[in-house]
Short mmCIF file of C-alpha atoms in Angstrom, two decimals:
data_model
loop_
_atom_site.label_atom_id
_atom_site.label_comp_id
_atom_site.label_asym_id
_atom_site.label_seq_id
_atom_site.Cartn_x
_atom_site.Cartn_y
_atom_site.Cartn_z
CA UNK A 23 -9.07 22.16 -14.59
CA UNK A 24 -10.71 20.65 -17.57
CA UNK A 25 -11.61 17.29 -17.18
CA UNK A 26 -10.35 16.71 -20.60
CA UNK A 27 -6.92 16.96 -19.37
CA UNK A 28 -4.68 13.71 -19.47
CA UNK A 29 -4.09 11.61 -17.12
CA UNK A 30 -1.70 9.40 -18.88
CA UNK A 31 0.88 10.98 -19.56
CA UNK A 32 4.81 9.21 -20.15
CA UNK A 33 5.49 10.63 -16.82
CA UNK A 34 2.57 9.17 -15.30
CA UNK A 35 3.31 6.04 -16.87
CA UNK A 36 6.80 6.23 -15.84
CA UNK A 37 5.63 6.80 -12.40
CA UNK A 38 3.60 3.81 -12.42
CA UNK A 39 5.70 0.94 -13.77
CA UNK A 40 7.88 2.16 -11.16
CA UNK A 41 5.82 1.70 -8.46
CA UNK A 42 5.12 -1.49 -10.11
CA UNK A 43 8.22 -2.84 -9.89
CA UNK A 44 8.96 -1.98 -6.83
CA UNK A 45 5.81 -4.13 -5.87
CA UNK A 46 6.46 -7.09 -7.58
CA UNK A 47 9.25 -7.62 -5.84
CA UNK A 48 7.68 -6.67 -2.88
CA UNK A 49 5.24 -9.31 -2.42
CA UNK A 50 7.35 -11.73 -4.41
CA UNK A 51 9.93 -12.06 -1.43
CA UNK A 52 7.25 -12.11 0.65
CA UNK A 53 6.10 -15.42 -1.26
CA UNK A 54 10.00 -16.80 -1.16
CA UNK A 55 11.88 -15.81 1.80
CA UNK A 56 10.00 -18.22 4.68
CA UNK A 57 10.63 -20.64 2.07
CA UNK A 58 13.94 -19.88 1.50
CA UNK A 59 14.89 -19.16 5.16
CA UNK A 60 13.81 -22.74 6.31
CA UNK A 61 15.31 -25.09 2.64
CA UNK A 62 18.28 -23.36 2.06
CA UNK A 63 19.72 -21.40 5.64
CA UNK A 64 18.08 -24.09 8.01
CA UNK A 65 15.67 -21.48 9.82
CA UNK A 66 12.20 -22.23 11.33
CA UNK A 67 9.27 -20.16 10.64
CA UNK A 68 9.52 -17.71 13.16
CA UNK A 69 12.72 -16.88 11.55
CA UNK A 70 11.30 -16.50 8.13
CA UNK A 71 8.46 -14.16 9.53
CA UNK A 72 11.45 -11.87 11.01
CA UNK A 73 12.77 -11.28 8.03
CA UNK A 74 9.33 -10.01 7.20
CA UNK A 75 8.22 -8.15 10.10
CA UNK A 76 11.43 -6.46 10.52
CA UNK A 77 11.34 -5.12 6.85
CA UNK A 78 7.71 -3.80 7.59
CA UNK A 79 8.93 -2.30 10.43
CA UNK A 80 11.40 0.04 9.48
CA UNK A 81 9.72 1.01 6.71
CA UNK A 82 6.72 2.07 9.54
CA UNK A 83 9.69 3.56 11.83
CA UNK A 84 11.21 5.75 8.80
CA UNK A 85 7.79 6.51 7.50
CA UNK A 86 6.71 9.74 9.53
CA UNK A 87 10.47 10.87 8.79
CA UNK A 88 10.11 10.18 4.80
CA UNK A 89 7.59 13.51 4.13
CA UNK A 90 10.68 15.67 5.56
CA UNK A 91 12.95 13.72 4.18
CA UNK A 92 11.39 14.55 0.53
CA UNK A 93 10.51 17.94 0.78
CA UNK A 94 13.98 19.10 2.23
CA UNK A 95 15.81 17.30 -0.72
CA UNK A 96 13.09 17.07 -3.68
CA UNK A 97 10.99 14.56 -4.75
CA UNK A 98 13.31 13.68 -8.06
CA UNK A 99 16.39 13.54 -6.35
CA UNK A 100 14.69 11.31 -3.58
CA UNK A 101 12.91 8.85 -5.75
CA UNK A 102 16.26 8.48 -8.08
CA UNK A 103 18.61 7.69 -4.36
CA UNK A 104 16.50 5.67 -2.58
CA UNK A 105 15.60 3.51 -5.64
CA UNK A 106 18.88 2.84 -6.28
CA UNK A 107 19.47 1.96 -2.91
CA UNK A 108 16.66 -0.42 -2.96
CA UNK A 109 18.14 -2.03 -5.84
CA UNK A 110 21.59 -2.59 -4.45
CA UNK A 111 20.34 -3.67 -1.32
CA UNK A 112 18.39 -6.26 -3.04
CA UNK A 113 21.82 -7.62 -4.79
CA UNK A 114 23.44 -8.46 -1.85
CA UNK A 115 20.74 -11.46 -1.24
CA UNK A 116 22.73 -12.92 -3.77
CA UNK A 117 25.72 -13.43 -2.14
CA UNK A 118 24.63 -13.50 1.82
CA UNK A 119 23.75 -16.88 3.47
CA UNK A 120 23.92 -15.50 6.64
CA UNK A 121 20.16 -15.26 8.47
CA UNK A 122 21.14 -12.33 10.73
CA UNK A 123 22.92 -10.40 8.32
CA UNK A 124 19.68 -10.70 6.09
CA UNK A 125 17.82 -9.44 8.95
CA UNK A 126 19.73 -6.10 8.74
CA UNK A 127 19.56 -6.22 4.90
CA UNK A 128 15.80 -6.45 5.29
CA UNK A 129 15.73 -3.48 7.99
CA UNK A 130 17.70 -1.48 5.49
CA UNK A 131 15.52 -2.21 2.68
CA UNK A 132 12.61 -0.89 4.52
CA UNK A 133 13.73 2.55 4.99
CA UNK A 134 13.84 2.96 1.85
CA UNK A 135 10.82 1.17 0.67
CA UNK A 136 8.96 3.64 2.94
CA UNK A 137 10.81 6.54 0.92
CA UNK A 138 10.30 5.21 -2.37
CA UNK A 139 6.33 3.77 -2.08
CA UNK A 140 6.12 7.95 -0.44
CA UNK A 141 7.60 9.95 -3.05
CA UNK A 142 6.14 7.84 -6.20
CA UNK A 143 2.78 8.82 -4.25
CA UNK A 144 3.21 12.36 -4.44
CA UNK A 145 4.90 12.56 -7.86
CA UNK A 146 1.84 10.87 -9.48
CA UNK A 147 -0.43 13.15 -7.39
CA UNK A 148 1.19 15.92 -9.00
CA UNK A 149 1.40 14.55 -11.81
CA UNK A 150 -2.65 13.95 -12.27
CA UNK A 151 -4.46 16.99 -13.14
CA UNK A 152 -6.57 18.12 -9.86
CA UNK A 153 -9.99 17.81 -11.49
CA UNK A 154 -8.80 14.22 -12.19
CA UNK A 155 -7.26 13.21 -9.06
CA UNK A 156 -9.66 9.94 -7.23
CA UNK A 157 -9.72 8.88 -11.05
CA UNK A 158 -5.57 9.30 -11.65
CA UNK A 159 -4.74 7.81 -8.05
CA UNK A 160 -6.77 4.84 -8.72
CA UNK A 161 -5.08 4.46 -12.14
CA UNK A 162 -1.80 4.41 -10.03
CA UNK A 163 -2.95 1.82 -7.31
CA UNK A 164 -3.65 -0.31 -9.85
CA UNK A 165 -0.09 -0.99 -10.01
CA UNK A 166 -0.11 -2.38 -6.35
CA UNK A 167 -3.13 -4.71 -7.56
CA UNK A 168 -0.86 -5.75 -10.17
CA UNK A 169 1.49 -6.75 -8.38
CA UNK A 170 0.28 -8.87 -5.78
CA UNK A 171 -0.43 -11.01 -9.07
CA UNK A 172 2.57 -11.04 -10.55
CA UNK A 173 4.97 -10.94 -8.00
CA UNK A 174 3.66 -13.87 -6.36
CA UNK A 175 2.84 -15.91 -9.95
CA UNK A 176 6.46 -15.20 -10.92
CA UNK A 177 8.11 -16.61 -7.65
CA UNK A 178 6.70 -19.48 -6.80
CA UNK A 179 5.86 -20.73 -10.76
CA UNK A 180 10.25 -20.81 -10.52
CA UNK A 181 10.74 -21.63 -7.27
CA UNK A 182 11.44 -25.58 -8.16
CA UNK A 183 12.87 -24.35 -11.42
CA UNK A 184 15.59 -22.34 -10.71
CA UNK A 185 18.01 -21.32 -8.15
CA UNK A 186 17.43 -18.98 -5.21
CA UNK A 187 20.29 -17.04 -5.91
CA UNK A 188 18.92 -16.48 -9.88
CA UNK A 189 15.39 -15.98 -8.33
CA UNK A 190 17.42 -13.10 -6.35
CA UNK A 191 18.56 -11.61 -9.62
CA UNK A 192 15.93 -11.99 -11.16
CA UNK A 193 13.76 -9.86 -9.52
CA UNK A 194 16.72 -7.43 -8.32
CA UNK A 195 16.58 -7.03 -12.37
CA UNK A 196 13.05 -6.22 -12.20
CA UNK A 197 13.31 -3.45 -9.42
CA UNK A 198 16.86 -2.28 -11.38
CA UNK A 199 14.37 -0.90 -14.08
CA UNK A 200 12.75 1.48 -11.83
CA UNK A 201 15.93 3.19 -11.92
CA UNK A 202 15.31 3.57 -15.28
CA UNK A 203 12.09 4.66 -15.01
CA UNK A 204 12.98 6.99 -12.22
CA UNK A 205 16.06 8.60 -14.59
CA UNK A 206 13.27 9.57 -17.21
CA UNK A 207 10.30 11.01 -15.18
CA UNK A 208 9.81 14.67 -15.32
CA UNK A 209 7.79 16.86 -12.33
CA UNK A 210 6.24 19.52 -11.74
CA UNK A 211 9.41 22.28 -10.40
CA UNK A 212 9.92 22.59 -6.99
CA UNK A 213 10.36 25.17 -4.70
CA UNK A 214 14.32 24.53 -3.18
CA UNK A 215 13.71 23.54 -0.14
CA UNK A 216 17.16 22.22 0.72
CA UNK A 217 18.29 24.74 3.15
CA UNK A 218 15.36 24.00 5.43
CA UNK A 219 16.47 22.75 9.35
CA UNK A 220 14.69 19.77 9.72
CA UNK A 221 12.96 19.89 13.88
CA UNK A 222 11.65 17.14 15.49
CA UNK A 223 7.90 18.01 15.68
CA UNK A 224 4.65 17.10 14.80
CA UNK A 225 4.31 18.67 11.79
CA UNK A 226 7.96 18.16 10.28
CA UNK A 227 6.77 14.53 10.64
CA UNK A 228 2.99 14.41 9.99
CA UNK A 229 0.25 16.24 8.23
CA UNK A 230 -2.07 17.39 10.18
CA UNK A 231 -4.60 18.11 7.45
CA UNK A 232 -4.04 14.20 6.62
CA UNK A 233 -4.50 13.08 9.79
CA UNK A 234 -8.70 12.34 10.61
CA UNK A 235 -8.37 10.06 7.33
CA UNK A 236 -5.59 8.65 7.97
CA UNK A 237 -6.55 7.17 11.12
CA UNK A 238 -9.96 5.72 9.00
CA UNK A 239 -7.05 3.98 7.14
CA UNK A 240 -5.64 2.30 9.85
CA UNK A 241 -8.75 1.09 11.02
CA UNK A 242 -9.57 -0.29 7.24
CA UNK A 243 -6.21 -2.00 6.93
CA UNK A 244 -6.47 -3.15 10.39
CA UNK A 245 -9.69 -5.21 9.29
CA UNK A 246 -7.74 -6.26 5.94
CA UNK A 247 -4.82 -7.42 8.16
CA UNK A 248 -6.80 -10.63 9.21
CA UNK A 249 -6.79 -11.39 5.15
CA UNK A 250 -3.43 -11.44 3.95
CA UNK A 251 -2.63 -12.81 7.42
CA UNK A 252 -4.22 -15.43 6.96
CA UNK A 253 -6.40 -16.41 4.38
CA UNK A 254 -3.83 -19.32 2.95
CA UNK A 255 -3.89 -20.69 6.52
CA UNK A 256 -7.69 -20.61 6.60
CA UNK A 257 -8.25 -22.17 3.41
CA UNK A 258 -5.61 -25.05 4.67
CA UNK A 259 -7.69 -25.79 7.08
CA UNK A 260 -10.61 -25.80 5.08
CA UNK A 261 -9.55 -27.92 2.82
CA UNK A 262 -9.16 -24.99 0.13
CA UNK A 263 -5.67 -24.59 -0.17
CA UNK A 264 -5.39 -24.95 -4.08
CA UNK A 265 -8.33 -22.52 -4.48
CA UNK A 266 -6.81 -19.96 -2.13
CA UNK A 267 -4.01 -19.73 -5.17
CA UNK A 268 -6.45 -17.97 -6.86
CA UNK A 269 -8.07 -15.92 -4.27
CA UNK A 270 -5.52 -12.69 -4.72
CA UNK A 271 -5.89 -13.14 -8.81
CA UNK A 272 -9.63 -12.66 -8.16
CA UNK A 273 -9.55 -10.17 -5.60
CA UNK A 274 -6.88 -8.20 -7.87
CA UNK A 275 -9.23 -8.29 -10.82
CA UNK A 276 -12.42 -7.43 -8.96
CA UNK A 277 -10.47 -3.94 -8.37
CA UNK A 278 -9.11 -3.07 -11.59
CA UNK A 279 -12.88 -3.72 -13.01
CA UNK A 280 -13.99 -1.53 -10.51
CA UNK A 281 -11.41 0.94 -10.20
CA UNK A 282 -11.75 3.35 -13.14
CA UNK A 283 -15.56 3.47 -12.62
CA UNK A 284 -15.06 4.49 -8.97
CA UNK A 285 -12.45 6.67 -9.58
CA UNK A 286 -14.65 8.94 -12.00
CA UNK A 287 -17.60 8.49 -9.59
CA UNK A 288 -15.40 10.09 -7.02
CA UNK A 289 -14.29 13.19 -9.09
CA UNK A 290 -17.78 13.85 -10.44
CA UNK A 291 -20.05 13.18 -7.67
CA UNK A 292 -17.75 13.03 -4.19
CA UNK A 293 -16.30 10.70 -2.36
CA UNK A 294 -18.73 9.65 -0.09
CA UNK A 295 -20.93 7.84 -3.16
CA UNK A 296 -17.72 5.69 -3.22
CA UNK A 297 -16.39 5.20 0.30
CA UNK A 298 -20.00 4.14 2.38
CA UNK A 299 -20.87 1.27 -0.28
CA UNK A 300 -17.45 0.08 -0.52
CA UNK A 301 -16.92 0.24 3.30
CA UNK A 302 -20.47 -2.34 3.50
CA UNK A 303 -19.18 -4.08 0.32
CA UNK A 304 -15.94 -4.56 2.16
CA UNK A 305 -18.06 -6.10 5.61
CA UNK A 306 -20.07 -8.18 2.89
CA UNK A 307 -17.32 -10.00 1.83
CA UNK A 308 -15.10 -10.28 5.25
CA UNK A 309 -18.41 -11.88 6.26
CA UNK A 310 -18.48 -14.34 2.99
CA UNK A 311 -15.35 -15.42 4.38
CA UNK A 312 -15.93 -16.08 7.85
CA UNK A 313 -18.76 -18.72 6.37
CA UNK A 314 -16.70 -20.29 3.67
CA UNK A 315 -17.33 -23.69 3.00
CA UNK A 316 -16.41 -24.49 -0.67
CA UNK A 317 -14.01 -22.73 -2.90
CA UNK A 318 -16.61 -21.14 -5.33
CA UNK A 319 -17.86 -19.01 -1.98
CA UNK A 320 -13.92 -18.41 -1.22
CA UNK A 321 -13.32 -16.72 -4.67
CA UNK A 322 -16.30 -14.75 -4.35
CA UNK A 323 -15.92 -13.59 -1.09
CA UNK A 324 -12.48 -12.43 -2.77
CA UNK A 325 -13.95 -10.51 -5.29
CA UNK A 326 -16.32 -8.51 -3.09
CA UNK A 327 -13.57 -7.49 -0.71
CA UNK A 328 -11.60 -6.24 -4.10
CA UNK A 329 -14.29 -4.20 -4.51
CA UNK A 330 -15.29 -3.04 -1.51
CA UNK A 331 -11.61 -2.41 -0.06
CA UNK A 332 -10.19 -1.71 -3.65
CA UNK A 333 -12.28 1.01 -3.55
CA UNK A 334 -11.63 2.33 -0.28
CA UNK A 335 -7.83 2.74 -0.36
CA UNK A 336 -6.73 5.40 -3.64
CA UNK A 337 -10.21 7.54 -2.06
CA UNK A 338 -8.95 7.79 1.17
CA UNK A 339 -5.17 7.97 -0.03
CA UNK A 340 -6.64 10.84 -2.49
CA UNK A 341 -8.56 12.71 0.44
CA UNK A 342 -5.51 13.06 2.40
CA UNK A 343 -3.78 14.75 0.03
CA UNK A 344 -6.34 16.91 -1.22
CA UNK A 345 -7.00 17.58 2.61
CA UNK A 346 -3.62 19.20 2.66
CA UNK A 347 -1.62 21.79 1.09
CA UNK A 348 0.14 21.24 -2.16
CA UNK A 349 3.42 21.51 -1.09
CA UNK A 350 2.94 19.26 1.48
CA UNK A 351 1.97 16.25 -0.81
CA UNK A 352 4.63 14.29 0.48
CA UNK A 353 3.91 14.92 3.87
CA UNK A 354 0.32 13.97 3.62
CA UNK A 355 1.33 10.60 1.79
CA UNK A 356 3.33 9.96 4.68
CA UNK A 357 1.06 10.65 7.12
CA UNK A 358 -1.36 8.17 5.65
CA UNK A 359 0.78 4.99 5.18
CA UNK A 360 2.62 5.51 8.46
CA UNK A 361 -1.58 4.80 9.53
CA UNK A 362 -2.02 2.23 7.42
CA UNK A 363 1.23 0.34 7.73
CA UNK A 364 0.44 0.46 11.15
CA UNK A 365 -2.63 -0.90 10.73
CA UNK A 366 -1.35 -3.83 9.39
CA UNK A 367 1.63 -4.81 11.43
CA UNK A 368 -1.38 -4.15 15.17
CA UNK A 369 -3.57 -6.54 13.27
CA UNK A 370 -1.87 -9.01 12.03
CA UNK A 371 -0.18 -8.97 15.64
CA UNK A 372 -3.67 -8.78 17.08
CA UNK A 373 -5.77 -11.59 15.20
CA UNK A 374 -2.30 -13.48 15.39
CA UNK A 375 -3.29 -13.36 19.31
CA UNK A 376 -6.72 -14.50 19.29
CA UNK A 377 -6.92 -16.87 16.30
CA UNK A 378 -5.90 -20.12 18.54
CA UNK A 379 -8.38 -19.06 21.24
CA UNK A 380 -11.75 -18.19 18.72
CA UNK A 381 -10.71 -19.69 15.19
CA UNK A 382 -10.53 -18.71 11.72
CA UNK A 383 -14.67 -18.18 11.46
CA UNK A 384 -14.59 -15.59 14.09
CA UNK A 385 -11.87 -13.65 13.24
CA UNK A 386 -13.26 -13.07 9.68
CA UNK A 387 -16.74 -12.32 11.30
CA UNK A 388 -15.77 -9.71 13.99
CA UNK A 389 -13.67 -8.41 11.00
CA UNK A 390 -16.66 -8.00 8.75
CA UNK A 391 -18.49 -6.14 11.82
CA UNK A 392 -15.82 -4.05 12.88
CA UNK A 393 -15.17 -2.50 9.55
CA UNK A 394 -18.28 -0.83 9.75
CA UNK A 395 -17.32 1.60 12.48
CA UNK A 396 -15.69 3.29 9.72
CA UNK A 397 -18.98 4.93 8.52
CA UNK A 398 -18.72 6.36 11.27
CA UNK A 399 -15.16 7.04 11.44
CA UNK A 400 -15.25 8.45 7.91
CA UNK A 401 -17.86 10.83 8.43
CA UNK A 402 -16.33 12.64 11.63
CA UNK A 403 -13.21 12.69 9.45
CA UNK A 404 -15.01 14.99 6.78
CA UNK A 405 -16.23 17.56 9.30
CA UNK A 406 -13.85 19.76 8.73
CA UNK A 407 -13.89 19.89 5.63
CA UNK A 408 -17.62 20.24 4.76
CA UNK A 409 -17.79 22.90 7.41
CA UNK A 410 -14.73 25.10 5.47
CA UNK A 411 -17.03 24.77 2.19
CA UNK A 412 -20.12 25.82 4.05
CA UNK A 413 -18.25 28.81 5.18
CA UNK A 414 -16.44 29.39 1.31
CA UNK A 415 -20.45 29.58 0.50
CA UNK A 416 -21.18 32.18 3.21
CA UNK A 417 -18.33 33.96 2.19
CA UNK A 418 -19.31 33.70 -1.66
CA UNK A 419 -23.24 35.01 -0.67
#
């Protein structure tokens, strides 16, 4: 593949402000829904979190079935039914008041979450031209980035403006364009895999090819867990909580700077230029955090966790799939978040545990140190792999 070859493409594009969409409502209910839980149905907190934690985990209970799920029906057909699924589940917030009925709404949702934020994975990483691919998946993950901006901006700059039930519609609007989107995106042909008996077994649910770097994803996200945990708690306490407004919109722009220059790096030179500087970037800034005392040092310690983390994910995300077959792109996406979602959901559970008994400080500091073990994590992961192209170059002499 020449390295000439596009990377954006319409269906790339389309591919992208889908997953954008998708994401922007994402983390804009995440913004709304404690709030809304507690003003408007009378809830407490722990309520509000439900609604949150029971989203996240279906979508980490359907995840390991969502690679099957996609390669016995097709990518296309998957990505067009479980968006619109998404979409009208997202409707019916409109008209329910009712907490627990929410609660199943939410656990609903997350299925297909898990399918969609799977199959827009692999699309794009067909999609992007092989030569191409740290660059292209980077490109996409932007879109996450993006969205942790927006979504968030958009809620809560109309949350004392507007209704929740126009708020609702709003952004069901927003992820009712994905449809759209979805409708007009053209892949690669696939092979028709729709007469295949789906077993309960490892590999009908995981890749195993996938699997060394996905577990170095869980153990990154588990470490990023104790940030978007957190951080708006932490800088409460620290007298920060106005800055902290600002500390995703930093972060976020510290890894779209980044991004295209580390995406390149990785196709030209390797991955492992990218992933050991990002991984001590990443401690470097978990550790700016745990000795934050005024919001300038806040906002920076957000933008070198952009870059160090924004850098890790779409390399790792991108090694799993290229450490897998081709056909088995969905599969190997699945493998990964069902790792990194879990991640998430342990450490936030985790550092939710300890934070009473050792504090904010502490939790930030053994996060900074911990995240290291992934140099070594990440290089017993690539083993295999450098040992099949030492023996492609035996073979070749």
């Amino acid at each position: 593949m020449k390295q000439s070859e596009p990377i954006w493409t319409k269906d790339f594009i389309m591919v992208v402000l889908m997953n954008l969409f998708i994401f922007v409502y994402f983390y804009a209910l995440l913004t709304i829904l404690p709030v809304y839980t507690m003003q408007e149905l009378g809830g407490t907190e722990s309520q509000g979190g439900l609604l949150i934690s029971g989203f996240l985990l279906s979508a980490i209970f359907a995840r390991p079935f969502s690679g099957a799920i996609i390669e016995r029906f097709g990518k296309k057909r998957m990505a067009l039914v479980s968006v619109i699924l998404f979409t009208l589940s997202s409707l019916l917030f409109i008209s329910v008041q009712n907490i627990y009925v929410l609660l199943g709404i939410r656990f609903f949702q997350g299925i297909w979450f898990s399918i969609i934020t799977t199959v827009t994975s692999a699309i794009a990483a067909d999609l992007i031209p092989p030569a191409r691919r740290g660059e292209g998946l980077g490109y996409f993950a932007m879109s996450m980035n993006l969205a942790v901006v927006i979504g968030p901006f958009i809620a809560l700059n109309l949350l004392d403006k507007i209704s929740f039930t126009a708020l609702f519609a709003l952004f069901s609007g927003i992820v009712a364009f994905g449809i759209l989107c979805t409708a007009l995106v053209r892949i690669p042909k696939e092979d028709d895999t729709t007469s295949a008996v789906f077993k309960l077994s490892f590999s009908n649910m995981f890749e195993k090819g996938a699997m060394r770097i996905a577990i170095v994803g869980l153990f990154v996200s588990f470490c990023y867990s104790s940030v978007i945990s957190f951080i708006s708690v932490y800088a409460k306490s620290l007298g920060l909580i106005q800055t902290s407004s600002y500390f995703f919109m930093v972060f976020a722009v510290a890894m779209m700077v980044t991004r295209p220059f580390t995406g390149k790096l990785y196709d030209r030179v390797g991955p492992g230029v990218v992933i050991y500087p990002s991984i001590i970037l990443f401690s470097i800034g978990l550790c700016l955090l745990a000795f934050t005392n005024s919001g300038a040092m806040l906002l920076l310690s957000g933008a070198v966790i952009g870059m160090g983390y924004g850098s890790i994910t779409p390399c790792l995300q991108t090694l799993a799939i290229q450490a897998s077959p081709q056909h088995r792109s969905g599969y190997a996406t699945a493998t990964y978040f069902t790792l990194f979602d879990s991640g998430i959901a342990v450490g936030s559970f985790v550092f939710g545990l300890i934070v009473a008994q050792t504090g904010f400080s502490n939790i930030y500091l053994f996060s900074g140190v911990f995240v290291l073990v992934n140099l070594f994590l990440y290089t017993w992961s690539r083993k295999p792999a450098l040992l099949k192209e030492k023996r492609n170059i035996s073979v070749a002499d």
